[in-house]
Short mmCIF file of C-alpha atoms in Angstrom, two decimals:
data_model
loop_
_atom_site.label_atom_id
_atom_site.label_comp_id
_atom_site.label_asym_id
_atom_site.label_seq_id
_atom_site.Cartn_x
_atom_site.Cartn_y
_atom_site.Cartn_z
CA MET A 253 86.22 94.71 93.89
CA SER A 254 88.88 93.07 91.77
CA GLU A 255 92.01 95.02 90.96
CA THR A 256 94.13 93.61 88.17
CA ASN A 257 97.02 95.65 86.89
CA HIS A 258 98.08 95.27 83.29
CA PRO A 259 101.16 93.27 82.40
CA THR A 260 104.38 95.09 81.72
CA ALA A 261 105.45 96.07 78.24
CA ALA A 262 107.66 93.73 76.22
CA GLY A 263 111.22 93.62 77.48
CA GLN A 264 110.40 94.66 81.04
CA THR A 265 110.67 92.28 83.96
CA PRO A 266 107.26 91.95 85.61
CA GLY A 267 106.98 92.28 89.37
CA PRO A 268 105.52 89.55 91.53
CA LEU A 269 101.87 88.64 91.20
CA VAL A 270 100.02 88.48 94.50
CA LEU A 271 96.75 86.71 95.05
CA VAL A 272 95.09 88.05 98.22
CA LEU A 273 92.91 85.47 99.97
CA PRO A 274 90.78 85.47 103.12
CA ASP A 275 92.39 82.54 104.95
CA ARG A 276 95.20 79.99 104.95
CA GLU A 277 93.04 77.16 103.61
CA ALA A 278 92.10 79.18 100.54
CA ALA A 279 95.73 80.20 100.01
CA GLU A 280 96.91 76.59 100.20
CA GLU A 281 94.21 75.46 97.74
CA VAL A 282 95.12 78.23 95.30
CA ALA A 283 98.85 77.49 95.55
CA GLU A 284 98.19 73.82 94.86
CA GLU A 285 95.99 74.63 91.87
CA LEU A 286 98.61 77.01 90.48
CA ALA A 287 101.27 74.30 90.72
CA GLU A 288 98.97 71.89 88.86
CA THR A 289 97.95 74.40 86.17
CA TYR A 290 101.25 76.13 85.38
CA ALA A 291 104.75 74.72 84.92
CA LEU A 292 106.24 76.95 87.61
CA ALA A 293 109.99 77.09 88.12
CA ARG A 294 109.44 78.51 91.63
CA GLU A 295 106.90 77.34 94.16
CA PRO A 296 104.31 79.96 95.18
CA GLN A 297 105.05 81.54 98.56
CA LEU A 298 102.34 81.74 101.22
CA VAL A 299 102.52 84.84 103.40
CA ARG A 300 100.22 85.85 106.27
CA GLU A 301 99.48 89.57 106.35
CA ALA A 302 97.70 91.11 109.31
CA LEU A 303 95.26 93.85 108.45
CA ALA A 304 96.34 97.32 109.48
CA GLY A 305 95.42 98.06 113.08
CA GLU A 306 94.21 94.53 113.82
CA ASP A 307 95.71 92.47 116.65
CA ASP A 308 93.39 89.47 116.31
CA ALA A 309 94.93 86.52 114.44
CA GLU A 310 91.57 85.95 112.76
CA ASP A 311 91.86 89.34 111.05
CA ALA A 312 94.53 88.40 108.57
CA GLN A 313 94.75 87.92 104.85
CA TRP A 314 96.87 85.29 103.21
CA LEU A 315 98.92 86.10 100.16
CA VAL A 316 100.05 83.70 97.46
CA VAL A 317 103.11 85.37 95.94
CA LEU A 318 104.18 84.33 92.44
CA GLU A 319 107.64 85.39 91.31
CA ASP A 320 108.22 83.09 88.40
CA PRO A 321 109.77 84.11 85.08
CA ALA A 322 108.12 81.08 83.42
CA LEU A 323 104.65 82.41 84.21
CA PRO A 324 103.13 84.18 81.20
CA GLY A 325 102.67 87.91 81.83
CA ASP A 326 99.80 88.39 79.42
CA GLU A 327 96.23 89.60 79.97
CA ALA A 328 94.80 86.07 79.66
CA THR A 329 96.99 84.79 82.49
CA ALA A 330 96.19 87.81 84.67
CA ALA A 331 92.47 87.27 84.04
CA ALA A 332 92.77 83.55 84.87
CA LEU A 333 94.64 84.31 88.11
CA ASP A 334 92.11 86.98 89.08
CA SER A 335 89.27 84.54 88.39
CA LEU A 336 90.96 81.82 90.47
CA ALA A 337 91.39 84.24 93.38
CA ALA A 338 87.76 85.39 93.06
CA GLU A 339 86.57 81.76 93.29
CA HIS A 340 88.13 81.77 96.76
CA GLU A 341 86.79 85.23 97.74
CA GLY A 342 90.05 86.98 96.92
CA TRP A 343 91.64 89.10 94.23
CA LEU A 344 94.82 89.57 92.22
CA GLU A 345 97.30 92.39 92.78
CA ARG A 346 100.53 93.14 90.98
CA SER A 347 103.31 94.72 93.06
#
């Protein structure tokens, strides 16, 4: 159920990477691990996203948004991020 888009071609500015996670605790753990693993110039942003048509606060996903030019945009990094998200029952998306 993982969806990882390929990095952009050389010379293009990649869009943000978004790790979609099931809850806030998982998102905070992932953000902390990202900060420890990568020398990020920008701190990952945590964003709560309610599922379409859901009013219950329990029915929300948490996003860890990475918009950092220092983050490598290669396949190995995308695979590592997707794997990290999967460890926390989530997945990687590229916007």
